[in-house]
Every structure is written in structure tokens, then in C-alpha cells.
PDB file of C-alpha atoms in Angstrom:
ATOM      1  CA  MET A 120       0.065   0.376   0.146  1.00 74.00           C
ATOM      2  CA  CYS A 121       1.410   3.443  -0.869  1.00 87.00           C
ATOM      3  CA  GLU A 122      -0.581   5.363   1.118  1.00 93.00           C
ATOM      4  CA  ALA A 123       1.429   8.306   3.228  1.00 96.00           C
ATOM      5  CA  ASN A 124       1.232  10.133   6.430  1.00 97.00           C
ATOM      6  CA  ALA A 125       1.054  13.915   6.403  1.00 98.00           C
ATOM      7  CA  TYR A 126       2.646  15.793   8.872  1.00 98.00           C
ATOM      8  CA  LEU A 127       2.127  19.300   9.646  1.00 97.00           C
ATOM      9  CA  LYS A 128       5.209  21.474  10.517  1.00 96.00           C
ATOM     10  CA  GLU A 129       4.935  23.557  13.737  1.00 93.00           C
ATOM     11  CA  GLY A 130       8.148  25.712  14.135  1.00 92.00           C
ATOM     12  CA  GLU A 131      10.795  23.136  14.244  1.00 93.00           C
ATOM     13  CA  GLU A 132       8.372  20.064  14.734  1.00 96.00           C
ATOM     14  CA  GLU A 133       6.568  17.740  12.559  1.00 96.00           C
ATOM     15  CA  VAL A 134       3.044  16.771  13.890  1.00 97.00           C
ATOM     16  CA  LEU A 135       1.634  13.893  12.928  1.00 98.00           C
ATOM     17  CA  LEU A 136      -1.484  14.931  11.124  1.00 97.00           C
ATOM     18  CA  MET A 137      -3.420  12.068   9.622  1.00 98.00           C
ATOM     19  CA  GLU A 138      -2.004   8.447   8.578  1.00 97.00           C
ATOM     20  CA  GLY A 139      -2.497   6.279   5.536  1.00 97.00           C
ATOM     21  CA  VAL A 140      -3.483   9.107   3.595  1.00 98.00           C
ATOM     22  CA  ASP A 141      -4.442   8.500   0.080  1.00 97.00           C
ATOM     23  CA  VAL A 142      -6.062  11.616  -1.999  1.00 97.00           C
ATOM     24  CA  ILE A 143      -4.769  15.218  -1.316  1.00 97.00           C
ATOM     25  CA  GLU A 144      -6.665  17.895  -3.377  1.00 96.00           C
ATOM     26  CA  PRO A 145      -7.187  22.066  -2.982  1.00 94.00           C
ATOM     27  CA  TYR A 146     -10.212  22.647  -1.125  1.00 94.00           C
ATOM     28  CA  GLU A 147     -11.079  26.425  -1.051  1.00 91.00           C
ATOM     29  CA  ASN A 148      -7.984  28.058   0.332  1.00 89.00           C
ATOM     30  CA  GLY A 149      -6.592  24.917   2.218  1.00 95.00           C
ATOM     31  CA  LEU A 150      -6.404  21.401   1.187  1.00 97.00           C
ATOM     32  CA  LYS A 151      -8.716  18.133   1.533  1.00 98.00           C
ATOM     33  CA  LEU A 152      -7.097  15.058   2.622  1.00 98.00           C
ATOM     34  CA  VAL A 153      -8.737  11.545   2.656  1.00 98.00           C
ATOM     35  CA  ASP A 154      -7.219   8.440   4.210  1.00 97.00           C
ATOM     36  CA  ILE A 155      -7.638   4.910   3.042  1.00 97.00           C
ATOM     37  CA  PHE A 156     -10.970   4.556   5.322  1.00 97.00           C
ATOM     38  CA  GLY A 157     -12.030   7.458   3.342  1.00 97.00           C
ATOM     39  CA  LYS A 158     -11.923   9.924   6.061  1.00 98.00           C
ATOM     40  CA  GLN A 159     -11.989  13.252   5.582  1.00 98.00           C
ATOM     41  CA  LYS A 160      -9.958  16.042   7.025  1.00 97.00           C
ATOM     42  CA  PHE A 161      -9.845  20.081   5.503  1.00 97.00           C
ATOM     43  CA  ILE A 162      -6.911  21.969   6.472  1.00 96.00           C
ATOM     44  CA  LYS A 163      -5.587  25.427   5.657  1.00 96.00           C
ATOM     45  CA  ALA A 164      -2.267  24.600   4.515  1.00 96.00           C
ATOM     46  CA  ARG A 165      -0.162  23.978   1.658  1.00 94.00           C
ATOM     47  CA  ILE A 166       2.481  21.154   0.685  1.00 95.00           C
ATOM     48  CA  LYS A 167       5.925  21.750   1.815  1.00 95.00           C
ATOM     49  CA  ASP A 168       7.610  18.677   0.852  1.00 96.00           C
ATOM     50  CA  MET A 169       6.657  15.157  -0.261  1.00 96.00           C
ATOM     51  CA  THR A 170       8.421  12.242  -0.415  1.00 97.00           C
ATOM     52  CA  LEU A 171       6.540   9.384  -1.946  1.00 96.00           C
ATOM     53  CA  LEU A 172       9.005   6.739  -1.313  1.00 95.00           C
ATOM     54  CA  ASN A 173       9.313   7.800   2.258  1.00 96.00           C
ATOM     55  CA  HIS A 174       5.589   7.922   2.533  1.00 96.00           C
ATOM     56  CA  ARG A 175       5.799  11.467   4.063  1.00 97.00           C
ATOM     57  CA  ILE A 176       3.917  14.415   3.145  1.00 97.00           C
ATOM     58  CA  ILE A 177       4.902  17.931   5.139  1.00 97.00           C
ATOM     59  CA  LEU A 178       2.423  20.488   5.287  1.00 97.00           C
ATOM     60  CA  GLU A 179       2.471  23.790   6.305  1.00 96.00           C
ATOM     61  CA  GLU A 180      -0.274  26.119   7.819  1.00 94.00           C
ATOM     62  CA  THR A 181      -1.369  29.233   5.473  1.00 91.00           C
ATOM     63  CA  THR A 182      -2.634  32.564   7.200  1.00 79.00           C
ATOM     64  CA  ALA A 183      -4.055  35.707   5.845  1.00 54.00           C
ATOM     65  CA  GLU A 184      -0.308  37.035   5.300  1.00 54.00           C
ATOM     66  CA  ASP A 185       0.484  34.278   2.839  1.00 53.00           C
ATOM     67  CA  GLY A 186      -0.856  35.996   0.131  1.00 50.00           C
ATOM     68  CA  LEU A 187      -2.839  32.695  -1.037  1.00 47.00           C
ATOM     69  CA  GLN A 188      -5.966  34.788   0.359  1.00 42.00           C
ATOM     70  CA  ARG A 189      -4.975  37.857  -1.092  1.00 40.00           C
TER      71      ARG A 189
ATOM     72  CA  MET B 105       7.989   1.036  -4.867  1.00 74.00           C
ATOM     73  CA  CYS B 106       5.642   4.021  -3.971  1.00 87.00           C
ATOM     74  CA  GLU B 107       6.618   6.469  -6.605  1.00 93.00           C
ATOM     75  CA  ALA B 108       3.516   7.833  -8.481  1.00 96.00           C
ATOM     76  CA  ASN B 109       3.373   9.251 -12.154  1.00 97.00           C
ATOM     77  CA  ALA B 110       2.730  12.817 -12.630  1.00 98.00           C
ATOM     78  CA  TYR B 111       0.430  13.974 -15.556  1.00 98.00           C
ATOM     79  CA  LEU B 112      -0.151  17.839 -16.728  1.00 97.00           C
ATOM     80  CA  LYS B 113      -3.805  18.596 -17.208  1.00 96.00           C
ATOM     81  CA  GLU B 114      -4.454  20.163 -20.636  1.00 93.00           C
ATOM     82  CA  GLY B 115      -8.075  20.787 -21.254  1.00 92.00           C
ATOM     83  CA  GLU B 116      -9.784  17.267 -20.803  1.00 93.00           C
ATOM     84  CA  GLU B 117      -6.463  15.350 -21.481  1.00 96.00           C
ATOM     85  CA  GLU B 118      -3.704  14.499 -18.844  1.00 96.00           C
ATOM     86  CA  VAL B 119      -0.687  14.087 -20.141  1.00 97.00           C
ATOM     87  CA  LEU B 120       2.068  12.061 -18.908  1.00 98.00           C
ATOM     88  CA  LEU B 121       4.613  14.340 -17.438  1.00 97.00           C
ATOM     89  CA  MET B 122       6.752  12.486 -15.543  1.00 98.00           C
ATOM     90  CA  GLU B 123       7.131   8.726 -14.339  1.00 97.00           C
ATOM     91  CA  GLY B 124       8.604   7.465 -11.010  1.00 97.00           C
ATOM     92  CA  VAL B 125       8.248  10.744  -9.128  1.00 98.00           C
ATOM     93  CA  ASP B 126       9.461  10.267  -5.759  1.00 97.00           C
ATOM     94  CA  VAL B 127       9.666  14.365  -4.421  1.00 97.00           C
ATOM     95  CA  ILE B 128       7.452  17.041  -5.057  1.00 97.00           C
ATOM     96  CA  GLU B 129       8.174  20.355  -3.507  1.00 96.00           C
ATOM     97  CA  PRO B 130       7.265  23.904  -3.947  1.00 94.00           C
ATOM     98  CA  TYR B 131       9.843  26.127  -6.247  1.00 94.00           C
ATOM     99  CA  GLU B 132       9.349  29.289  -7.089  1.00 91.00           C
ATOM    100  CA  ASN B 133       6.142  29.981  -8.506  1.00 89.00           C
ATOM    101  CA  GLY B 134       5.855  26.397  -9.499  1.00 95.00           C
ATOM    102  CA  LEU B 135       6.644  23.016  -8.596  1.00 97.00           C
ATOM    103  CA  LYS B 136      10.106  20.841  -8.467  1.00 98.00           C
ATOM    104  CA  LEU B 137       9.614  17.185  -9.262  1.00 98.00           C
ATOM    105  CA  VAL B 138      12.362  14.445  -8.560  1.00 98.00           C
ATOM    106  CA  ASP B 139      11.930  11.073 -10.148  1.00 97.00           C
ATOM    107  CA  ILE B 140      13.362   8.088  -8.726  1.00 97.00           C
ATOM    108  CA  PHE B 141      16.736   8.350 -10.390  1.00 97.00           C
ATOM    109  CA  GLY B 142      17.150  11.676  -9.032  1.00 97.00           C
ATOM    110  CA  LYS B 143      16.105  13.344 -12.363  1.00 98.00           C
ATOM    111  CA  GLN B 144      14.703  17.012 -11.753  1.00 98.00           C
ATOM    112  CA  LYS B 145      11.867  18.834 -13.544  1.00 97.00           C
ATOM    113  CA  PHE B 146      10.713  22.332 -12.825  1.00 97.00           C
ATOM    114  CA  ILE B 147       7.259  23.256 -13.979  1.00 96.00           C
ATOM    115  CA  LYS B 148       4.796  26.414 -13.197  1.00 96.00           C
ATOM    116  CA  ALA B 149       1.931  24.132 -11.721  1.00 96.00           C
ATOM    117  CA  ARG B 150       0.410  23.309  -8.862  1.00 94.00           C
ATOM    118  CA  ILE B 151      -0.991  20.232  -7.643  1.00 95.00           C
ATOM    119  CA  LYS B 152      -5.123  19.826  -8.691  1.00 95.00           C
ATOM    120  CA  ASP B 153      -5.632  16.195  -7.604  1.00 96.00           C
ATOM    121  CA  MET B 154      -3.284  13.360  -6.080  1.00 96.00           C
ATOM    122  CA  THR B 155      -4.220   9.684  -5.251  1.00 97.00           C
ATOM    123  CA  LEU B 156      -1.359   7.740  -3.905  1.00 96.00           C
ATOM    124  CA  LEU B 157      -3.197   4.561  -3.878  1.00 95.00           C
ATOM    125  CA  ASN B 158      -3.747   4.549  -7.811  1.00 96.00           C
ATOM    126  CA  HIS B 159       0.118   6.309  -8.034  1.00 96.00           C
ATOM    127  CA  ARG B 160      -1.239   9.220  -9.655  1.00 97.00           C
ATOM    128  CA  ILE B 161      -0.315  13.413  -9.732  1.00 97.00           C
ATOM    129  CA  ILE B 162      -2.443  15.698 -11.622  1.00 97.00           C
ATOM    130  CA  LEU B 163      -0.862  18.899 -11.937  1.00 97.00           C
ATOM    131  CA  GLU B 164      -2.550  21.768 -13.688  1.00 96.00           C
ATOM    132  CA  GLU B 165      -0.292  24.916 -15.080  1.00 94.00           C
ATOM    133  CA  THR B 166      -0.619  28.255 -13.399  1.00 91.00           C
ATOM    134  CA  THR B 167      -0.246  31.612 -15.656  1.00 79.00           C
ATOM    135  CA  ALA B 168      -0.124  35.167 -14.012  1.00 54.00           C
ATOM    136  CA  GLU B 169      -3.916  35.331 -14.152  1.00 55.00           C
ATOM    137  CA  ASP B 170      -4.297  32.567 -11.544  1.00 53.00           C
ATOM    138  CA  GLY B 171      -3.349  34.825  -8.299  1.00 50.00           C
ATOM    139  CA  LEU B 172      -0.370  32.999  -7.591  1.00 48.00           C
ATOM    140  CA  GLN B 173       2.011  35.734  -8.873  1.00 42.00           C
ATOM    141  CA  ARG B 174      -0.327  38.206  -7.258  1.00 39.00           C
TER     142      ARG B 174
END
């Protein structure tokens, strides 16, 4: 199985946000994540880095200052 | 191996852009893709949809009108 784990970057730390992520797609001004069981999560974040062979997706939260909302 | 294939959406079609993608990360106002052999590709695009279990990453090109450059 080729799902990945999504981590949210908080300062220097990477906090596990969701395991077994299958689908990622843009949703409004953030992302929609769907895991292998169909559970959905919405987060105002963008992909910072992704390494599929390591099954790691690093997200970082977006804020109004980021320009995404401008 | 859990690499994926990256396709570029062109109208209704999805054109294969890169096989065996391992790493995706933002680069300037686009994306950097690195395949399992270390070959890099830069493209002014964003992720439109990604399904890891299907090994599919769909990208769509960004233009100056998209707001990413504003």
C-alpha cells in the first residue's frame, strides 16, 4: 500500500496530522485529505514537501499573510 | 515502490509529464519534481489532485492570471 503520513510543520517540529493518506486535493484556500478508510480532513495548509518513497507529506499552515488569500 | 506518475492536465486530457516521481516540493512559483533516479523537473504548475493508492498526481499549469503571482 502506498498511502503516506501527513505531518504538519509547527516551528521545528513535525506533528502527525493524518495517517494513511490516499487523496490530497485543493479545497477552498486549503487542502482536503482523505485517508484509506475514506475519512476526510480539511486544513488551511499547503504542501511544503513530499517524498513518496518515504511515505511522508509535510504540510505547513497558511495564514492570511501568506498571499494565498490575497 | 511507491513512486507516482505525474500528469499535466491540458483541457480534458491528462498528459504524462514524469514517471516514477518521488519528491514534490514548491519551487519559486511552481513545483519541483524529482523522480526515483534523481532527475529533476521544474514546472509552473500546482497540484490539482493526487491519489497515492493509484500512483497518480494531476498537475495543472498556473498562469499569471491565477493569483499565485499576485
